[in-house]
Amino acid sequence: MRLLRRKRDLPEPGTLGVERVLLASEGRPISAPAVELAARLAAQGGGRVHVFSVARVWGSGFGLPNPGLLPNKREWDAQREIVGTAVEALQRRGVEATGHVLATRKATKRIIGEAKRLECGAIVMSADPPRNRLVADLMWSQEPYRVRRRAELPVYLTT
């Protein structure tokens, strides 16, 4: 186990040709630059894009799942709308796109797991500007940076 991870250099988006791209969100709306980058990566490799969003589970009560902590209908609908909008934008650009929403407490693990399951060559996410690492580990909005640190494949963040 390595305690200090070496910062990896990402391949330039213009040189990367992948068959599948995962356009992921930890719950935030997917930005137009993220959709554009995912479409460009997919077009270069002649592939397709899968849009994936996480509906947040807020925890557990006494170690057991608690229905009050699960996403409600409004939160599910909001995530489905985010995915649907991104899929439509990709299809307008001529890219084959699919999407789905899952509920989880561990968005980083789930996003990386979906990328592996779908055999994606790259992950694209919208992100806030980076924060101090100590504070960032406590913030849900810094999830894209955790994905970038833990993923073995290239993760492109658009701010």
mmCIF file of C-alpha atoms in Angstrom:
data_model
loop_
_atom_site.group_PDB
_atom_site.id
_atom_site.type_symbol
_atom_site.label_atom_id
_atom_site.label_comp_id
_atom_site.label_asym_id
_atom_site.label_seq_id
_atom_site.Cartn_x
_atom_site.Cartn_y
_atom_site.Cartn_z
ATOM 1 C CA MET A 1 0.000 0.000 0.000
ATOM 2 C CA ARG A 2 1.343 3.390 -0.976
ATOM 3 C CA LEU A 3 0.768 6.219 1.440
ATOM 4 C CA LEU A 4 1.776 8.973 -0.934
ATOM 5 C CA ARG A 5 0.360 8.726 -4.409
ATOM 6 C CA ARG A 6 2.243 10.232 -7.274
ATOM 7 C CA LYS A 7 0.211 12.681 -9.320
ATOM 8 C CA ARG A 8 -0.522 11.110 -12.700
ATOM 9 C CA ASP A 9 -0.342 13.120 -15.874
ATOM 10 C CA LEU A 10 -3.558 12.852 -17.861
ATOM 11 C CA PRO A 11 -3.320 12.201 -21.580
ATOM 12 C CA GLU A 12 -4.366 15.193 -23.648
ATOM 13 C CA PRO A 13 -8.066 14.885 -24.567
ATOM 14 C CA GLY A 14 -7.171 15.369 -28.235
ATOM 15 C CA THR A 15 -4.895 12.312 -28.235
ATOM 16 C CA LEU A 16 -7.189 9.939 -26.357
ATOM 17 C CA GLY A 17 -9.358 7.580 -28.378
ATOM 18 C CA VAL A 18 -11.702 5.534 -26.192
ATOM 19 C CA GLU A 19 -14.624 3.349 -27.128
ATOM 20 C CA ARG A 20 -16.727 4.233 -24.063
ATOM 21 C CA VAL A 21 -16.841 7.338 -21.899
ATOM 22 C CA LEU A 22 -18.595 7.666 -18.542
ATOM 23 C CA LEU A 23 -20.109 11.119 -17.997
ATOM 24 C CA ALA A 24 -20.691 11.068 -14.245
ATOM 25 C CA SER A 25 -22.264 13.323 -11.629
ATOM 26 C CA GLU A 26 -22.414 13.047 -7.864
ATOM 27 C CA GLY A 27 -25.730 14.887 -7.928
ATOM 28 C CA ARG A 28 -24.893 18.261 -9.457
ATOM 29 C CA PRO A 29 -26.198 19.317 -12.883
ATOM 30 C CA ILE A 30 -23.859 18.237 -15.673
ATOM 31 C CA SER A 31 -22.286 21.302 -17.279
ATOM 32 C CA ALA A 32 -22.234 22.001 -21.015
ATOM 33 C CA PRO A 33 -18.392 21.847 -21.134
ATOM 34 C CA ALA A 34 -18.509 18.358 -19.565
ATOM 35 C CA VAL A 35 -21.048 17.199 -22.160
ATOM 36 C CA GLU A 36 -18.913 18.711 -24.936
ATOM 37 C CA LEU A 37 -15.733 17.027 -23.677
ATOM 38 C CA ALA A 38 -17.453 13.641 -23.320
ATOM 39 C CA ALA A 39 -18.880 13.957 -26.839
ATOM 40 C CA ARG A 40 -15.462 14.881 -28.244
ATOM 41 C CA LEU A 41 -13.731 11.947 -26.507
ATOM 42 C CA ALA A 42 -16.394 9.518 -27.722
ATOM 43 C CA ALA A 43 -16.275 10.876 -31.284
ATOM 44 C CA GLN A 44 -12.475 10.500 -31.425
ATOM 45 C CA GLY A 45 -12.730 6.842 -30.475
ATOM 46 C CA GLY A 46 -15.885 6.147 -32.455
ATOM 47 C CA GLY A 47 -17.586 5.138 -29.234
ATOM 48 C CA ARG A 48 -20.487 6.036 -27.026
ATOM 49 C CA VAL A 49 -21.183 7.808 -23.739
ATOM 50 C CA HIS A 50 -22.965 6.480 -20.670
ATOM 51 C CA VAL A 51 -24.370 9.171 -18.368
ATOM 52 C CA PHE A 52 -24.438 8.204 -14.689
ATOM 53 C CA SER A 53 -25.703 10.164 -11.699
ATOM 54 C CA VAL A 54 -25.809 9.422 -7.988
ATOM 55 C CA ALA A 55 -28.836 10.088 -5.798
ATOM 56 C CA ARG A 56 -27.382 10.553 -2.342
ATOM 57 C CA VAL A 57 -28.262 8.235 0.554
ATOM 58 C CA TRP A 58 -27.761 10.274 3.696
ATOM 59 C CA GLY A 59 -26.493 7.470 5.954
ATOM 60 C CA SER A 60 -27.841 4.670 8.081
ATOM 61 C CA GLY A 61 -29.548 4.519 11.452
ATOM 62 C CA PHE A 62 -27.936 2.166 13.995
ATOM 63 C CA GLY A 63 -26.093 0.419 11.164
ATOM 64 C CA LEU A 64 -29.325 -0.434 9.350
ATOM 65 C CA PRO A 65 -30.815 1.191 6.264
ATOM 66 C CA ASN A 66 -33.410 3.752 7.254
ATOM 67 C CA PRO A 67 -36.136 4.737 4.763
ATOM 68 C CA GLY A 68 -36.020 8.336 5.994
ATOM 69 C CA LEU A 69 -32.412 8.635 4.840
ATOM 70 C CA LEU A 70 -33.027 7.354 1.311
ATOM 71 C CA PRO A 71 -33.583 9.755 -1.604
ATOM 72 C CA ASN A 72 -37.190 10.911 -1.877
ATOM 73 C CA LYS A 73 -39.218 11.062 -5.095
ATOM 74 C CA ARG A 74 -38.242 14.680 -5.783
ATOM 75 C CA GLU A 75 -34.515 13.858 -5.484
ATOM 76 C CA TRP A 76 -34.883 10.822 -7.784
ATOM 77 C CA ASP A 77 -36.782 12.930 -10.327
ATOM 78 C CA ALA A 78 -34.129 15.672 -10.194
ATOM 79 C CA GLN A 79 -31.360 13.149 -10.913
ATOM 80 C CA ARG A 80 -33.356 11.549 -13.730
ATOM 81 C CA GLU A 81 -33.851 15.012 -15.241
ATOM 82 C CA ILE A 82 -30.086 15.693 -15.075
ATOM 83 C CA VAL A 83 -29.324 12.396 -16.817
ATOM 84 C CA GLY A 84 -32.084 12.874 -19.404
ATOM 85 C CA THR A 85 -30.895 16.374 -20.288
ATOM 86 C CA ALA A 86 -27.298 15.196 -20.742
ATOM 87 C CA VAL A 87 -28.354 12.200 -22.872
ATOM 88 C CA GLU A 88 -30.443 14.478 -25.121
ATOM 89 C CA ALA A 89 -27.546 16.943 -25.498
ATOM 90 C CA LEU A 90 -25.191 14.119 -26.478
ATOM 91 C CA GLN A 91 -27.658 12.666 -28.964
ATOM 92 C CA ARG A 92 -28.069 16.117 -30.572
ATOM 93 C CA ARG A 93 -24.299 16.051 -31.134
ATOM 94 C CA GLY A 94 -24.637 12.693 -32.899
ATOM 95 C CA VAL A 95 -23.182 10.595 -30.069
ATOM 96 C CA GLU A 96 -24.829 7.360 -28.967
ATOM 97 C CA ALA A 97 -25.736 7.858 -25.294
ATOM 98 C CA THR A 98 -27.495 5.995 -22.485
ATOM 99 C CA GLY A 99 -27.897 6.790 -18.815
ATOM 100 C CA HIS A 100 -29.144 5.777 -15.405
ATOM 101 C CA VAL A 101 -29.304 6.866 -11.752
ATOM 102 C CA LEU A 102 -28.275 4.921 -8.642
ATOM 103 C CA ALA A 103 -28.555 5.684 -4.933
ATOM 104 C CA THR A 104 -25.473 5.284 -2.754
ATOM 105 C CA ARG A 105 -23.614 6.759 0.198
ATOM 106 C CA LYS A 106 -20.218 6.212 -1.445
ATOM 107 C CA ALA A 107 -20.338 8.065 -4.742
ATOM 108 C CA THR A 108 -16.622 7.726 -5.507
ATOM 109 C CA LYS A 109 -16.643 3.968 -5.169
ATOM 110 C CA ARG A 110 -19.839 3.654 -7.198
ATOM 111 C CA ILE A 111 -18.666 5.919 -10.048
ATOM 112 C CA ILE A 112 -15.365 4.051 -10.385
ATOM 113 C CA GLY A 113 -17.211 0.727 -10.158
ATOM 114 C CA GLU A 114 -19.602 1.742 -12.949
ATOM 115 C CA ALA A 115 -16.685 2.803 -15.148
ATOM 116 C CA LYS A 116 -15.052 -0.604 -14.654
ATOM 117 C CA ARG A 117 -18.311 -2.495 -15.144
ATOM 118 C CA LEU A 118 -19.043 -0.670 -18.401
ATOM 119 C CA GLU A 119 -15.384 -0.959 -19.512
ATOM 120 C CA CYS A 120 -15.060 2.798 -20.000
ATOM 121 C CA GLY A 121 -11.760 4.303 -21.095
ATOM 122 C CA ALA A 122 -12.294 7.682 -19.407
ATOM 123 C CA ILE A 123 -14.523 9.479 -16.901
ATOM 124 C CA VAL A 124 -15.717 13.065 -17.384
ATOM 125 C CA MET A 125 -17.253 15.059 -14.498
ATOM 126 C CA SER A 126 -18.281 18.621 -13.698
ATOM 127 C CA ALA A 127 -16.460 19.982 -10.647
ATOM 128 C CA ASP A 128 -16.207 22.967 -8.347
ATOM 129 C CA PRO A 129 -12.779 24.585 -7.980
ATOM 130 C CA PRO A 130 -10.507 22.453 -5.753
ATOM 131 C CA ARG A 131 -10.413 23.165 -2.024
ATOM 132 C CA ASN A 132 -7.889 22.443 0.697
ATOM 133 C CA ARG A 133 -7.482 18.656 0.899
ATOM 134 C CA LEU A 134 -8.294 18.510 4.628
ATOM 135 C CA VAL A 135 -11.555 20.413 4.207
ATOM 136 C CA ALA A 136 -12.360 18.839 0.832
ATOM 137 C CA ASP A 137 -12.605 15.319 2.268
ATOM 138 C CA LEU A 138 -15.584 16.494 4.309
ATOM 139 C CA MET A 139 -17.423 18.101 1.388
ATOM 140 C CA TRP A 140 -19.771 16.292 -0.989
ATOM 141 C CA SER A 141 -19.055 18.917 -3.663
ATOM 142 C CA GLN A 142 -15.411 17.762 -3.845
ATOM 143 C CA GLU A 143 -16.375 14.223 -4.879
ATOM 144 C CA PRO A 144 -14.967 14.620 -8.442
ATOM 145 C CA TYR A 145 -11.473 15.168 -6.998
ATOM 146 C CA ARG A 146 -11.783 11.992 -4.898
ATOM 147 C CA VAL A 147 -12.796 10.120 -8.059
ATOM 148 C CA ARG A 148 -9.735 11.517 -9.857
ATOM 149 C CA ARG A 149 -7.405 10.456 -7.017
ATOM 150 C CA ARG A 150 -8.765 6.916 -6.739
ATOM 151 C CA ALA A 151 -9.503 5.977 -10.342
ATOM 152 C CA GLU A 152 -6.939 4.104 -12.405
ATOM 153 C CA LEU A 153 -8.295 5.457 -15.699
ATOM 154 C CA PRO A 154 -8.170 9.099 -16.876
ATOM 155 C CA VAL A 155 -10.659 11.411 -15.120
ATOM 156 C CA TYR A 156 -11.299 14.774 -16.791
ATOM 157 C CA LEU A 157 -12.886 17.497 -14.656
ATOM 158 C CA THR A 158 -14.507 20.621 -16.072
ATOM 159 C CA THR A 159 -15.024 23.615 -13.798
#
